[in-house]
PDB file of C-alpha atoms in Angstrom:
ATOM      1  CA  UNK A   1      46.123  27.194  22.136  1.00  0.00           C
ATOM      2  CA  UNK A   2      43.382  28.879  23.693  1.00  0.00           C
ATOM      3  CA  UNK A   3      44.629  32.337  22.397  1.00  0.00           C
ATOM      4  CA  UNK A   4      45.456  31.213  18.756  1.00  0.00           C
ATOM      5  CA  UNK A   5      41.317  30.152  18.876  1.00  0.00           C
ATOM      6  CA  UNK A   6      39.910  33.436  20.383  1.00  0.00           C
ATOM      7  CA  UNK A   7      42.051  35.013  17.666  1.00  0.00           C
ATOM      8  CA  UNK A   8      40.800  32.844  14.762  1.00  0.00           C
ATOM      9  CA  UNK A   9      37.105  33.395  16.088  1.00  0.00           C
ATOM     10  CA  UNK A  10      37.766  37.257  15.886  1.00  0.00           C
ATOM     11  CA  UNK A  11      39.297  37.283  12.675  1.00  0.00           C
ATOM     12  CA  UNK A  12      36.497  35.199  11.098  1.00  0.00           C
ATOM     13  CA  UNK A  13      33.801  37.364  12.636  1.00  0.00           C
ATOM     14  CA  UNK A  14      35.374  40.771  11.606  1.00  0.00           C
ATOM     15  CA  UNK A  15      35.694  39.281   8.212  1.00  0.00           C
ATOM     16  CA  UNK A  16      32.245  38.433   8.172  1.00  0.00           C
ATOM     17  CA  UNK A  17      31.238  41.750   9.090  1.00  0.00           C
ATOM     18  CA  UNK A  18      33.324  43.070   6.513  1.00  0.00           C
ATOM     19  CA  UNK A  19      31.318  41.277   3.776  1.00  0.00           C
ATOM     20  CA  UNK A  20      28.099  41.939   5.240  1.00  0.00           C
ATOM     21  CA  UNK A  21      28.880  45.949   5.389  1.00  0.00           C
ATOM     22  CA  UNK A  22      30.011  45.782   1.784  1.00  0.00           C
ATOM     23  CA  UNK A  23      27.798  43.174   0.066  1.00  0.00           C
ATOM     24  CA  UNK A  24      25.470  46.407  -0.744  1.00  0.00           C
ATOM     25  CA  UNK A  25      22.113  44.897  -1.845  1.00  0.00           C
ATOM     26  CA  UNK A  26      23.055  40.973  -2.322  1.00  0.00           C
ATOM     27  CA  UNK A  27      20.532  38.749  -1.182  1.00  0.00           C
ATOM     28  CA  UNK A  28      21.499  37.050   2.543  1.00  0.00           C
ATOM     29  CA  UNK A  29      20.286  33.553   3.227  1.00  0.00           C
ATOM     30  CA  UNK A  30      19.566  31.971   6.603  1.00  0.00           C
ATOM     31  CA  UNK A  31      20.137  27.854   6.044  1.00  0.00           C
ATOM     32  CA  UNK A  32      19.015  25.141   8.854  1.00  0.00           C
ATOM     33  CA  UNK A  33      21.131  21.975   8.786  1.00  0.00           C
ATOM     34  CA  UNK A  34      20.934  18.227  10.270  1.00  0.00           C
ATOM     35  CA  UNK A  35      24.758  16.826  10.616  1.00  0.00           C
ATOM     36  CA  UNK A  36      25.357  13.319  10.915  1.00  0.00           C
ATOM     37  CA  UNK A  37      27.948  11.323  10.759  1.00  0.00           C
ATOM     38  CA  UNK A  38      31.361   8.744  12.371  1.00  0.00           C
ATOM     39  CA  UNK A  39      33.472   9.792  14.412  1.00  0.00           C
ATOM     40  CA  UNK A  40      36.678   9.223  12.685  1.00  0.00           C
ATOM     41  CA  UNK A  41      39.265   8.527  15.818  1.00  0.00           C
ATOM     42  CA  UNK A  42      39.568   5.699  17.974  1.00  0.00           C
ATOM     43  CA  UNK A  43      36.478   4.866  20.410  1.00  0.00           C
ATOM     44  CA  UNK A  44      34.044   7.598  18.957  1.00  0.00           C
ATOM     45  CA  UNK A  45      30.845   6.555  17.194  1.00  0.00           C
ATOM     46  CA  UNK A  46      27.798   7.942  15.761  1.00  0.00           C
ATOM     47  CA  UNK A  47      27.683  11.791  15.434  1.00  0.00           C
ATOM     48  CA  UNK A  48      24.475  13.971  15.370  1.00  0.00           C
ATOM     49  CA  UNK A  49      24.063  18.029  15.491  1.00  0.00           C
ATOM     50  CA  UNK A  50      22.562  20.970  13.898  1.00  0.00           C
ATOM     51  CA  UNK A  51      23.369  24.089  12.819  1.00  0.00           C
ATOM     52  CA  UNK A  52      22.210  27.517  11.529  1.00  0.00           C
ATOM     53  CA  UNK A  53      24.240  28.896   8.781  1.00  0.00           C
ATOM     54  CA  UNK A  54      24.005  32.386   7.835  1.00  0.00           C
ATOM     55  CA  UNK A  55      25.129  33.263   4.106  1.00  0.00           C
ATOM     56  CA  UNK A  56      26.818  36.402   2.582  1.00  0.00           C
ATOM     57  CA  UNK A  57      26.570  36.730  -1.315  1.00  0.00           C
ATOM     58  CA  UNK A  58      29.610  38.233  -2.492  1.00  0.00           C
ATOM     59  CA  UNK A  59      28.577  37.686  -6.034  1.00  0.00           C
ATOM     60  CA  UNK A  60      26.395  34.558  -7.855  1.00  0.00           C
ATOM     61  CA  UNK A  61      29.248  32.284  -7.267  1.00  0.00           C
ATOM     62  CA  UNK A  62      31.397  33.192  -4.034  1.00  0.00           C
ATOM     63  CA  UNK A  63      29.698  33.452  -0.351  1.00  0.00           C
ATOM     64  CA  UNK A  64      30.814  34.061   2.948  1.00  0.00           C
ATOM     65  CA  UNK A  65      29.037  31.443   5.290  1.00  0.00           C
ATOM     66  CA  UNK A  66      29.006  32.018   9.106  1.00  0.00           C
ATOM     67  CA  UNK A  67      27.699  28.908  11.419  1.00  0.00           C
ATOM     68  CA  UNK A  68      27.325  28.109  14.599  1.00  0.00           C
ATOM     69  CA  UNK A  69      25.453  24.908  15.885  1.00  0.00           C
ATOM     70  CA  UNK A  70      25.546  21.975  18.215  1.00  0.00           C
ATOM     71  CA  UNK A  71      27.231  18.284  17.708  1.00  0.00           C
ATOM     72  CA  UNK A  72      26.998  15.045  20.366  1.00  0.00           C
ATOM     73  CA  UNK A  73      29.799  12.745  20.208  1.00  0.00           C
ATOM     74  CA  UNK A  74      28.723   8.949  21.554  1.00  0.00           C
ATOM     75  CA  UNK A  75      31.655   7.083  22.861  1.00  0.00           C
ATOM     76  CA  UNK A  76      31.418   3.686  22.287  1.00  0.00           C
ATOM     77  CA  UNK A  77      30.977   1.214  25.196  1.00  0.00           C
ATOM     78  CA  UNK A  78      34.470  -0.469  25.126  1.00  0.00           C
ATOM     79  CA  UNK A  79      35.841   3.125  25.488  1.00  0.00           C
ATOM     80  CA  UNK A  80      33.800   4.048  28.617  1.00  0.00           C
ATOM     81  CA  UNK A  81      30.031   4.485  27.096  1.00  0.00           C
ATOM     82  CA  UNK A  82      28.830   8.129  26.876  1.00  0.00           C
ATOM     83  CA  UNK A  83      28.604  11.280  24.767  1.00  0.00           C
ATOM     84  CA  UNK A  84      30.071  14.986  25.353  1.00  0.00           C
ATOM     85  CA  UNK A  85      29.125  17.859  23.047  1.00  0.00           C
ATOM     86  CA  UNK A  86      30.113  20.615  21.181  1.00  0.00           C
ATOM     87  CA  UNK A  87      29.174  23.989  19.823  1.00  0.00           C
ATOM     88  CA  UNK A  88      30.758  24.815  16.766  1.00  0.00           C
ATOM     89  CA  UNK A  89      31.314  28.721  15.776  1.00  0.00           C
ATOM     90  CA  UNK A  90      32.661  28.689  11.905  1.00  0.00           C
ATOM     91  CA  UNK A  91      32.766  31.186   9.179  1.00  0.00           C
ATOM     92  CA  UNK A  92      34.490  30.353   5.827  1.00  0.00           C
ATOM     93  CA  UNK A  93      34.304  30.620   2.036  1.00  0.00           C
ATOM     94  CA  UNK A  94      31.393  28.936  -0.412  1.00  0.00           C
ATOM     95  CA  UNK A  95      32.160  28.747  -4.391  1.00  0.00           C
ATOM     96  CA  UNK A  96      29.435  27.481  -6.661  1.00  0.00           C
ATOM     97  CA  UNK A  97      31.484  26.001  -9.854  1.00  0.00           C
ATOM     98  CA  UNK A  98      29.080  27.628 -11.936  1.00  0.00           C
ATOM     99  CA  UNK A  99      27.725  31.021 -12.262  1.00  0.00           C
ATOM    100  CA  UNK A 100      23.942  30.544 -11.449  1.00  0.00           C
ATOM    101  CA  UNK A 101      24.215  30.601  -7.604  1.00  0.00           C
ATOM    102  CA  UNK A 102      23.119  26.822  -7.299  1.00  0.00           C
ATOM    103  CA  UNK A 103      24.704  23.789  -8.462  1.00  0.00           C
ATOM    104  CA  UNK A 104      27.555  21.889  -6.770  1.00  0.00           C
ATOM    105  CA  UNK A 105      29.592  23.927  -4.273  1.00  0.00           C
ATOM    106  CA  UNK A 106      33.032  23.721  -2.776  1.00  0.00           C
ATOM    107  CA  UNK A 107      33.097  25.099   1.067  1.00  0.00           C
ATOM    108  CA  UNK A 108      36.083  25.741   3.605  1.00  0.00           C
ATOM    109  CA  UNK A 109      35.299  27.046   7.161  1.00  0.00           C
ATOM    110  CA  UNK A 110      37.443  27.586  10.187  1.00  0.00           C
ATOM    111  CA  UNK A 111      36.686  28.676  13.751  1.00  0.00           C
ATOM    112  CA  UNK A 112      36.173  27.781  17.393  1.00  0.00           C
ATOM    113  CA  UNK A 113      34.517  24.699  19.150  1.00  0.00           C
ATOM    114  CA  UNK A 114      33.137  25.389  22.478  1.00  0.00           C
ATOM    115  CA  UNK A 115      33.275  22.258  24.845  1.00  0.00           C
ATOM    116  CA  UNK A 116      30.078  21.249  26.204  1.00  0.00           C
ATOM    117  CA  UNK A 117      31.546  19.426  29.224  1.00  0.00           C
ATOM    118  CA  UNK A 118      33.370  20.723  32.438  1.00  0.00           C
ATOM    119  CA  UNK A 119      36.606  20.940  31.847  1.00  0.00           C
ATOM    120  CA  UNK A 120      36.532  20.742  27.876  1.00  0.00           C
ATOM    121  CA  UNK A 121      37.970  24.089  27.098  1.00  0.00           C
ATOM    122  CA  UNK A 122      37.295  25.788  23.198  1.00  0.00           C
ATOM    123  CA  UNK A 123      38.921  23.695  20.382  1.00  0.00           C
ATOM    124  CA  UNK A 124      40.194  24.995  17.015  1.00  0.00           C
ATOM    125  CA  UNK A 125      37.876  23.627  14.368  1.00  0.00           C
ATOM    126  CA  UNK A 126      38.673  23.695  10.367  1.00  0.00           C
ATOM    127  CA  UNK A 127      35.494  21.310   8.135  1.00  0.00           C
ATOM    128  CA  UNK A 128      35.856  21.313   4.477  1.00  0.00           C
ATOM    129  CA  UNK A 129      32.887  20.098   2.107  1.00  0.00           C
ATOM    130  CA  UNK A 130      31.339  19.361  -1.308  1.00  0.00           C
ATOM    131  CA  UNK A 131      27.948  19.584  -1.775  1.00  0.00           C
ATOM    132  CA  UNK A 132      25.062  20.562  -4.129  1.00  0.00           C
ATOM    133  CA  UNK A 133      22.336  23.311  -3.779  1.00  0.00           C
ATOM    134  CA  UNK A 134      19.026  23.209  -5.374  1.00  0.00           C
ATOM    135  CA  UNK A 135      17.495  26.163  -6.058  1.00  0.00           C
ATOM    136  CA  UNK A 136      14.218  24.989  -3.991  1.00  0.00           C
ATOM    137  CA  UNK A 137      16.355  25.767  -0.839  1.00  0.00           C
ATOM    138  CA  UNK A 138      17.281  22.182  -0.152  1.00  0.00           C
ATOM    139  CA  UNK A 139      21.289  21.711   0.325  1.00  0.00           C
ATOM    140  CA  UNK A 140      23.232  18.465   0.465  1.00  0.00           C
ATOM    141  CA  UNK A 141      26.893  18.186   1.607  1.00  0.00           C
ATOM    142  CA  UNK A 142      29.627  15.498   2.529  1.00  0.00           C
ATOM    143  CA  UNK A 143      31.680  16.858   4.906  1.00  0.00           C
ATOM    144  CA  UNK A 144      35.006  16.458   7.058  1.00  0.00           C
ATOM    145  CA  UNK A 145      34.711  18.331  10.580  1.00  0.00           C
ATOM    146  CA  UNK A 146      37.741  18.480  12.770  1.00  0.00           C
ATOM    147  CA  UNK A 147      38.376  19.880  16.519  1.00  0.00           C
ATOM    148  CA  UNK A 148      41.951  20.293  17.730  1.00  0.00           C
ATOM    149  CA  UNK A 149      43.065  20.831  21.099  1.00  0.00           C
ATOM    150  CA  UNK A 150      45.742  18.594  22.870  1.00  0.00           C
ATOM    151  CA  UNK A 151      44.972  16.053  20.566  1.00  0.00           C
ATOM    152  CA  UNK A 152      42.297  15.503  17.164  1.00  0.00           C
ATOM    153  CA  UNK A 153      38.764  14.454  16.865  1.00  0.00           C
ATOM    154  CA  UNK A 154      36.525  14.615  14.136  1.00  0.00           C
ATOM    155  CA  UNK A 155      33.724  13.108  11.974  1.00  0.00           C
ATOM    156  CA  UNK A 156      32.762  12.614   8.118  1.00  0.00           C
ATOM    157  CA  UNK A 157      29.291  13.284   7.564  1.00  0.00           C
ATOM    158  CA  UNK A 158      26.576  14.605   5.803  1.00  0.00           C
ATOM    159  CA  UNK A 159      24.807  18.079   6.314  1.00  0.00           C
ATOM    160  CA  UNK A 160      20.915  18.147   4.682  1.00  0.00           C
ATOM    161  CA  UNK A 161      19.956  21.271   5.106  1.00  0.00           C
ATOM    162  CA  UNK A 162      16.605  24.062   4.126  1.00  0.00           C
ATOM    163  CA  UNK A 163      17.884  27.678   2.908  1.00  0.00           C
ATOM    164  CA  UNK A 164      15.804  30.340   2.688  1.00  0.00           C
ATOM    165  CA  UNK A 165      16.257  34.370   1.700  1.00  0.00           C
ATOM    166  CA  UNK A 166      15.611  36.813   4.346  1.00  0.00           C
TER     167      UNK A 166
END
């Protein structure tokens, strides 16, 4: 498993590069999100992270995101009490469903999520969303975020996030 990851996290990255060497003078955008949400499997509660997202504009409606951030799992008390973390490295695919670069949004990202606590290892991570852009920067999105690796976890959330050009 660990080998399928490393190969998805390269892929996504050279991909991202790719679109970055070729988006000629398209605007890039640097976006700073609050996730929070349930976990969505047995004995996992409340959810909180962060992330930075930086955004490729292939054109007014299609982006390539790349993100990387932090989320704490809790574990509720009748499992054992506790949290463990993880840091999330994504890139994916944005569409706006309409051609003014703001509006509602469909998103799709897949990557690798590095474990946080000894003996954790790096987790394949795909999170799909809808969501709605303002053109004042501000960002809202429900979200699905899921991390498989001998097993599933995940959480549905929210992301509120600030974007800004560079």
């Amino acid at each position: 498993m660990k080998t399928i990851t490393k190969i998805i996290a390269t892929s996504a990255a050279v991909v991202a590069l790719f679109f970055s060497t070729n988006a000629n003078a398209q605007s890039r955008n640097l976006g700073i999100g609050l996730n929070v949400g349930a976990g969505t499997s047995t004995g996992y509660g409340l959810v909180l992270g962060g992330d930075i997202r930086y955004q490729f504009n292939v054109d007014k409606q299609l982006s390539i995101p790349v993100t990387a951030g932090y989320n704490n799992f809790s574990i509720k008390d009748s499992y054992g009490g506790g949290s463990f973390g993880v840091i999330p490295v994504k890139a994916g695919a944005k569409y706006f469903f309409n051609d003014s670069g703001a509006g509602a949004y469909g998103l799709a990202e897949l990557g690798a999520g590095f474990g946080t606590n000894k003996g954790s290892g790096t987790s394949f991570v795909y999170s799909p969303a809808i969501g709605y852009a303002w053109s004042n920067g501000l960002d809202l999105a429900a979200k699905y975020e899921g991390y498989s690796n001998n097993g599933s976890i995940g959480f549905a959330g929210i992301r509120l996030a600030y974007g800004f050009s560079l």
